[in-house]
């Protein structure tokens, strides 16, 4: 199988290095090349961020508040919900920053 892949690679290289004008068939063949190769080690940026927070409530809270600040500075929104503030508690259902009560979940 690798011999076949090497032959295809050699053919691609020879097409790129060709000094003569390409034929329509060669151009069509070049257009059909799968140029996207999946990287098995790729980790999406969002996953890197979540992993870096390590389920640490304080880190998550800091991240969310920093993101809110970034949002305001970048988007400069003109219409925000009444009562929305950068420093609103991150804890769901909490207004004073206490731990979750009455079955409310924290981040």
CSV table of N, CA and C in Angstrom, one decimal:
chain,number,residue,atom,x,y,z
A,1,UNK,N,0.8,-1.2,0.0
A,1,UNK,CA,0.0,0.0,0.0
A,1,UNK,C,0.9,1.3,0.0
A,2,UNK,N,2.0,1.2,0.7
A,2,UNK,CA,2.8,2.4,0.8
A,2,UNK,C,3.5,2.7,-0.6
A,3,UNK,N,3.8,1.6,-1.3
A,3,UNK,CA,4.4,1.8,-2.6
A,3,UNK,C,3.4,2.6,-3.5
A,4,UNK,N,2.1,2.3,-3.4
A,4,UNK,CA,1.1,3.0,-4.2
A,4,UNK,C,1.0,4.4,-3.8
A,5,UNK,N,1.1,4.7,-2.5
A,5,UNK,CA,1.0,6.1,-2.0
A,5,UNK,C,2.3,6.9,-2.5
A,6,UNK,N,3.4,6.2,-2.5
A,6,UNK,CA,4.7,6.9,-2.9
A,6,UNK,C,4.6,7.2,-4.4
A,7,UNK,N,4.0,6.3,-5.2
A,7,UNK,CA,3.9,6.6,-6.6
A,7,UNK,C,3.0,7.8,-6.8
A,8,UNK,N,1.9,7.9,-6.1
A,8,UNK,CA,1.0,9.0,-6.2
A,8,UNK,C,1.7,10.3,-5.8
A,9,UNK,N,2.4,10.2,-4.7
A,9,UNK,CA,3.2,11.4,-4.3
A,9,UNK,C,4.2,11.8,-5.3
A,10,UNK,N,4.9,10.9,-5.9
A,10,UNK,CA,5.9,11.2,-6.9
A,10,UNK,C,5.2,11.8,-8.1
A,11,UNK,N,4.0,11.3,-8.5
A,11,UNK,CA,3.3,11.9,-9.6
A,11,UNK,C,2.9,13.3,-9.3
A,12,UNK,N,2.4,13.6,-8.1
A,12,UNK,CA,2.1,15.0,-7.7
A,12,UNK,C,3.3,15.9,-7.8
A,13,UNK,N,4.4,15.4,-7.3
A,13,UNK,CA,5.6,16.3,-7.3
A,13,UNK,C,6.0,16.5,-8.7
A,14,UNK,N,5.9,15.5,-9.6
A,14,UNK,CA,6.3,15.7,-11.0
A,14,UNK,C,5.4,16.7,-11.7
A,15,UNK,N,4.1,16.7,-11.3
A,15,UNK,CA,3.1,17.7,-11.9
A,15,UNK,C,3.5,19.1,-11.4
A,16,UNK,N,3.9,19.2,-10.2
A,16,UNK,CA,4.3,20.6,-9.7
A,16,UNK,C,5.6,21.1,-10.3
A,17,UNK,N,6.5,20.2,-10.6
A,17,UNK,CA,7.8,20.6,-11.1
A,17,UNK,C,7.8,20.7,-12.7
A,18,UNK,N,6.7,20.3,-13.3
A,18,UNK,CA,6.7,20.3,-14.7
A,18,UNK,C,6.9,21.7,-15.3
A,19,UNK,N,7.7,21.7,-16.4
A,19,UNK,CA,8.1,23.0,-17.0
A,19,UNK,C,7.1,23.3,-18.2
A,20,UNK,N,6.5,22.2,-18.7
A,20,UNK,CA,5.5,22.4,-19.8
A,20,UNK,C,4.1,22.7,-19.2
A,21,UNK,N,3.3,23.2,-20.1
A,21,UNK,CA,1.9,23.6,-19.7
A,21,UNK,C,1.1,22.3,-19.4
A,22,UNK,N,0.3,22.4,-18.3
A,22,UNK,CA,-0.5,21.3,-17.9
A,22,UNK,C,-1.7,21.1,-18.8
A,23,UNK,N,-2.1,19.9,-19.0
A,23,UNK,CA,-3.3,19.6,-19.8
A,23,UNK,C,-4.5,19.7,-18.9
A,24,UNK,N,-5.6,19.7,-19.6
A,24,UNK,CA,-6.9,19.9,-18.8
A,24,UNK,C,-7.1,18.7,-17.9
A,25,UNK,N,-6.7,17.5,-18.4
A,25,UNK,CA,-6.8,16.3,-17.6
A,25,UNK,C,-5.9,16.3,-16.3
A,26,UNK,N,-4.7,16.9,-16.5
A,26,UNK,CA,-3.8,17.0,-15.3
A,26,UNK,C,-4.4,18.0,-14.3
A,27,UNK,N,-4.9,19.1,-14.8
A,27,UNK,CA,-5.5,20.1,-13.9
A,27,UNK,C,-6.7,19.5,-13.2
A,28,UNK,N,-7.6,18.8,-13.9
A,28,UNK,CA,-8.7,18.1,-13.2
A,28,UNK,C,-8.2,17.1,-12.2
A,29,UNK,N,-7.2,16.4,-12.5
A,29,UNK,CA,-6.6,15.4,-11.5
A,29,UNK,C,-6.1,16.2,-10.3
A,30,UNK,N,-5.4,17.3,-10.5
A,30,UNK,CA,-4.8,18.1,-9.4
A,30,UNK,C,-6.0,18.6,-8.6
A,31,UNK,N,-7.1,19.0,-9.2
A,31,UNK,CA,-8.2,19.6,-8.4
A,31,UNK,C,-8.9,18.5,-7.5
A,32,UNK,N,-8.7,17.2,-7.9
A,32,UNK,CA,-9.4,16.2,-7.1
A,32,UNK,C,-8.5,15.7,-6.0
A,33,UNK,N,-7.3,16.2,-5.8
A,33,UNK,CA,-6.4,15.7,-4.8
A,33,UNK,C,-7.0,16.1,-3.4
A,34,UNK,N,-7.0,15.2,-2.5
A,34,UNK,CA,-7.5,15.5,-1.1
A,34,UNK,C,-6.3,16.2,-0.4
A,35,UNK,N,-6.4,17.5,-0.3
A,35,UNK,CA,-5.3,18.3,0.3
A,35,UNK,C,-5.5,18.4,1.8
A,36,UNK,N,-6.6,18.0,2.4
A,36,UNK,CA,-6.8,18.1,3.8
A,36,UNK,C,-6.4,16.8,4.5
A,37,UNK,N,-5.5,16.8,5.4
A,37,UNK,CA,-5.1,15.6,6.1
A,37,UNK,C,-5.4,15.8,7.5
A,38,UNK,N,-6.1,14.9,8.1
A,38,UNK,CA,-6.5,15.0,9.5
A,38,UNK,C,-5.3,14.7,10.4
A,39,UNK,N,-5.1,15.6,11.3
A,39,UNK,CA,-4.0,15.4,12.3
A,39,UNK,C,-4.6,14.7,13.5
A,40,UNK,N,-4.1,13.5,13.7
A,40,UNK,CA,-4.6,12.7,14.8
A,40,UNK,C,-4.3,13.3,16.2
A,41,UNK,N,-3.4,14.2,16.3
A,41,UNK,CA,-3.0,14.8,17.5
A,41,UNK,C,-3.6,16.2,17.8
A,42,UNK,N,-4.5,16.6,16.8
A,42,UNK,CA,-5.1,17.9,17.0
A,42,UNK,C,-6.1,17.9,18.1
A,43,UNK,N,-6.0,19.0,18.9
A,43,UNK,CA,-6.9,19.2,20.1
A,43,UNK,C,-7.5,20.6,19.8
A,44,UNK,N,-8.9,20.6,19.7
A,44,UNK,CA,-9.5,21.9,19.5
A,44,UNK,C,-9.2,22.9,20.6
A,45,UNK,N,-9.1,24.2,20.3
A,45,UNK,CA,-8.8,25.2,21.3
A,45,UNK,C,-9.7,25.2,22.5
A,46,UNK,N,-11.0,25.0,22.2
A,46,UNK,CA,-12.0,25.0,23.3
A,46,UNK,C,-11.7,23.9,24.3
A,47,UNK,N,-11.2,22.7,23.8
A,47,UNK,CA,-10.9,21.6,24.7
A,47,UNK,C,-9.6,21.9,25.5
A,48,UNK,N,-8.7,22.6,24.9
A,48,UNK,CA,-7.5,23.0,25.6
A,48,UNK,C,-7.8,23.9,26.8
A,49,UNK,N,-8.7,24.9,26.5
A,49,UNK,CA,-9.2,25.8,27.6
A,49,UNK,C,-9.8,25.1,28.7
A,50,UNK,N,-10.8,24.2,28.4
A,50,UNK,CA,-11.5,23.5,29.4
A,50,UNK,C,-10.6,22.6,30.2
A,51,UNK,N,-9.7,21.9,29.6
A,51,UNK,CA,-8.7,21.1,30.3
A,51,UNK,C,-7.8,21.9,31.2
A,52,UNK,N,-7.5,23.1,30.8
A,52,UNK,CA,-6.6,24.0,31.6
A,52,UNK,C,-7.3,24.5,32.9
A,53,UNK,N,-8.6,24.4,32.9
A,53,UNK,CA,-9.4,24.9,34.1
A,53,UNK,C,-9.5,23.8,35.2
A,54,UNK,N,-9.3,22.6,34.8
A,54,UNK,CA,-9.2,21.4,35.7
A,54,UNK,C,-10.3,21.4,36.7
A,55,UNK,N,-11.5,21.7,36.3
A,55,UNK,CA,-12.7,21.7,37.3
A,55,UNK,C,-12.4,22.5,38.5
A,56,UNK,N,-11.5,23.5,38.4
A,56,UNK,CA,-11.2,24.4,39.6
A,56,UNK,C,-12.2,25.5,39.5
A,57,UNK,N,-13.1,25.6,40.5
A,57,UNK,CA,-14.2,26.6,40.5
A,57,UNK,C,-13.7,28.0,40.4
A,58,UNK,N,-12.6,28.3,41.1
A,58,UNK,CA,-12.0,29.6,41.1
A,58,UNK,C,-11.4,30.0,39.8
A,59,UNK,N,-10.7,29.0,39.1
A,59,UNK,CA,-10.2,29.3,37.8
A,59,UNK,C,-11.3,29.5,36.8
A,60,UNK,N,-12.4,28.7,36.9
A,60,UNK,CA,-13.6,28.8,36.0
A,60,UNK,C,-14.2,30.2,36.2
A,61,UNK,N,-14.4,30.6,37.4
A,61,UNK,CA,-15.0,31.9,37.7
A,61,UNK,C,-14.1,33.0,37.1
A,62,UNK,N,-12.8,33.0,37.3
A,62,UNK,CA,-11.9,34.0,36.8
A,62,UNK,C,-12.0,34.0,35.2
A,63,UNK,N,-12.0,32.8,34.6
A,63,UNK,CA,-12.1,32.7,33.2
A,63,UNK,C,-13.4,33.4,32.7
A,64,UNK,N,-14.5,33.1,33.3
A,64,UNK,CA,-15.8,33.6,32.8
A,64,UNK,C,-15.8,35.2,33.0
A,65,UNK,N,-15.3,35.7,34.1
A,65,UNK,CA,-15.3,37.1,34.3
A,65,UNK,C,-14.4,37.8,33.3
A,66,UNK,N,-13.2,37.2,33.1
A,66,UNK,CA,-12.3,37.7,32.1
A,66,UNK,C,-12.9,37.7,30.7
A,67,UNK,N,-13.7,36.6,30.4
A,67,UNK,CA,-14.4,36.5,29.1
A,67,UNK,C,-15.4,37.6,29.0
A,68,UNK,N,-16.2,37.9,30.0
A,68,UNK,CA,-17.2,39.0,30.0
A,68,UNK,C,-16.5,40.3,29.7
A,69,UNK,N,-15.4,40.6,30.4
A,69,UNK,CA,-14.6,41.8,30.1
A,69,UNK,C,-14.2,41.9,28.7
A,70,UNK,N,-13.7,40.8,28.2
A,70,UNK,CA,-13.2,40.8,26.8
A,70,UNK,C,-14.4,41.0,25.8
A,71,UNK,N,-15.5,40.4,26.1
A,71,UNK,CA,-16.7,40.6,25.3
A,71,UNK,C,-17.1,42.1,25.3
A,72,UNK,N,-17.2,42.7,26.4
A,72,UNK,CA,-17.5,44.1,26.5
A,72,UNK,C,-16.5,45.0,25.7
A,73,UNK,N,-15.3,44.7,25.9
A,73,UNK,CA,-14.2,45.6,25.2
A,73,UNK,C,-14.2,45.3,23.7
A,74,UNK,N,-14.5,44.1,23.3
A,74,UNK,CA,-14.4,43.8,21.9
A,74,UNK,C,-15.7,44.1,21.1
A,75,UNK,N,-16.8,43.7,21.7
A,75,UNK,CA,-18.1,43.9,21.0
A,75,UNK,C,-18.7,45.2,21.2
A,76,UNK,N,-18.4,45.8,22.4
A,76,UNK,CA,-19.0,47.1,22.7
A,76,UNK,C,-20.5,47.1,22.5
A,77,UNK,N,-21.2,46.1,23.2
A,77,UNK,CA,-22.7,46.0,23.0
A,77,UNK,C,-23.4,47.2,23.5
A,78,UNK,N,-24.5,47.6,22.8
A,78,UNK,CA,-25.3,48.7,23.1
A,78,UNK,C,-26.5,48.3,23.9
A,79,UNK,N,-26.9,47.1,23.8
A,79,UNK,CA,-28.2,46.6,24.5
A,79,UNK,C,-27.9,45.4,25.3
A,80,UNK,N,-27.8,45.5,26.6
A,80,UNK,CA,-27.5,44.3,27.4
A,80,UNK,C,-28.8,44.2,28.3
A,81,UNK,N,-29.0,43.0,28.8
A,81,UNK,CA,-30.1,42.7,29.7
A,81,UNK,C,-30.0,43.6,31.0
A,82,UNK,N,-31.1,44.0,31.5
A,82,UNK,CA,-31.2,44.8,32.7
A,82,UNK,C,-30.5,44.0,33.8
A,83,UNK,N,-29.6,44.7,34.6
A,83,UNK,CA,-29.0,44.0,35.7
A,83,UNK,C,-27.7,43.2,35.3
A,84,UNK,N,-27.4,43.1,34.0
A,84,UNK,CA,-26.2,42.4,33.6
A,84,UNK,C,-25.0,43.1,34.0
A,85,UNK,N,-24.0,42.5,34.7
A,85,UNK,CA,-22.8,43.1,35.1
A,85,UNK,C,-21.6,42.1,34.9
A,86,UNK,N,-20.5,42.6,34.7
A,86,UNK,CA,-19.3,41.7,34.5
A,86,UNK,C,-19.1,40.9,35.8
A,87,UNK,N,-19.3,41.5,36.9
A,87,UNK,CA,-19.1,40.8,38.2
A,87,UNK,C,-20.3,40.0,38.7
A,88,UNK,N,-21.3,39.8,37.9
A,88,UNK,CA,-22.4,39.0,38.4
A,88,UNK,C,-21.8,37.6,38.8
A,89,UNK,N,-22.4,37.0,39.8
A,89,UNK,CA,-21.9,35.7,40.2
A,89,UNK,C,-21.9,34.7,39.1
A,90,UNK,N,-20.9,33.8,39.1
A,90,UNK,CA,-20.8,32.8,38.1
A,90,UNK,C,-21.6,31.6,38.5
A,91,UNK,N,-21.8,31.4,39.8
A,91,UNK,CA,-22.6,30.3,40.4
A,91,UNK,C,-24.0,30.4,39.9
A,92,UNK,N,-24.6,29.3,39.3
A,92,UNK,CA,-26.0,29.3,38.9
A,92,UNK,C,-26.9,29.5,40.0
A,93,UNK,N,-27.8,30.5,39.9
A,93,UNK,CA,-28.8,30.7,40.9
A,93,UNK,C,-28.4,31.4,42.2
A,94,UNK,N,-27.2,31.9,42.2
A,94,UNK,CA,-26.6,32.5,43.4
A,94,UNK,C,-26.4,34.0,43.1
A,95,UNK,N,-26.8,34.8,44.1
A,95,UNK,CA,-26.5,36.3,43.9
A,95,UNK,C,-25.5,36.7,44.9
A,96,UNK,N,-25.0,35.9,45.8
A,96,UNK,CA,-24.1,36.4,46.8
A,96,UNK,C,-22.8,35.5,46.8
A,97,UNK,N,-22.6,34.6,45.8
A,97,UNK,CA,-21.4,33.9,45.6
A,97,UNK,C,-21.3,32.7,46.6
A,98,UNK,N,-22.3,32.4,47.4
A,98,UNK,CA,-22.3,31.2,48.2
A,98,UNK,C,-22.3,30.0,47.4
A,99,UNK,N,-22.0,28.8,48.0
A,99,UNK,CA,-22.0,27.5,47.4
A,99,UNK,C,-23.5,27.2,46.9
A,100,UNK,N,-23.6,26.3,46.0
A,100,UNK,CA,-24.9,25.9,45.5
A,100,UNK,C,-25.8,25.5,46.6
A,101,UNK,N,-27.1,25.9,46.6
A,101,UNK,CA,-28.1,25.6,47.6
A,101,UNK,C,-29.3,25.1,46.8
A,102,UNK,N,-30.2,24.4,47.5
A,102,UNK,CA,-31.5,24.0,47.0
A,102,UNK,C,-31.3,23.2,45.7
A,103,UNK,N,-30.3,22.5,45.5
A,103,UNK,CA,-30.2,21.7,44.3
A,103,UNK,C,-29.7,22.4,43.1
A,104,UNK,N,-29.3,23.7,43.3
A,104,UNK,CA,-28.8,24.5,42.1
A,104,UNK,C,-27.3,24.0,41.9
A,105,UNK,N,-27.0,24.0,40.6
A,105,UNK,CA,-25.6,23.5,40.3
A,105,UNK,C,-24.6,24.6,40.2
A,106,UNK,N,-23.4,24.4,40.6
A,106,UNK,CA,-22.4,25.3,40.3
A,106,UNK,C,-21.6,24.9,39.1
A,107,UNK,N,-20.8,25.8,38.6
A,107,UNK,CA,-20.0,25.5,37.4
A,107,UNK,C,-19.0,24.5,37.7
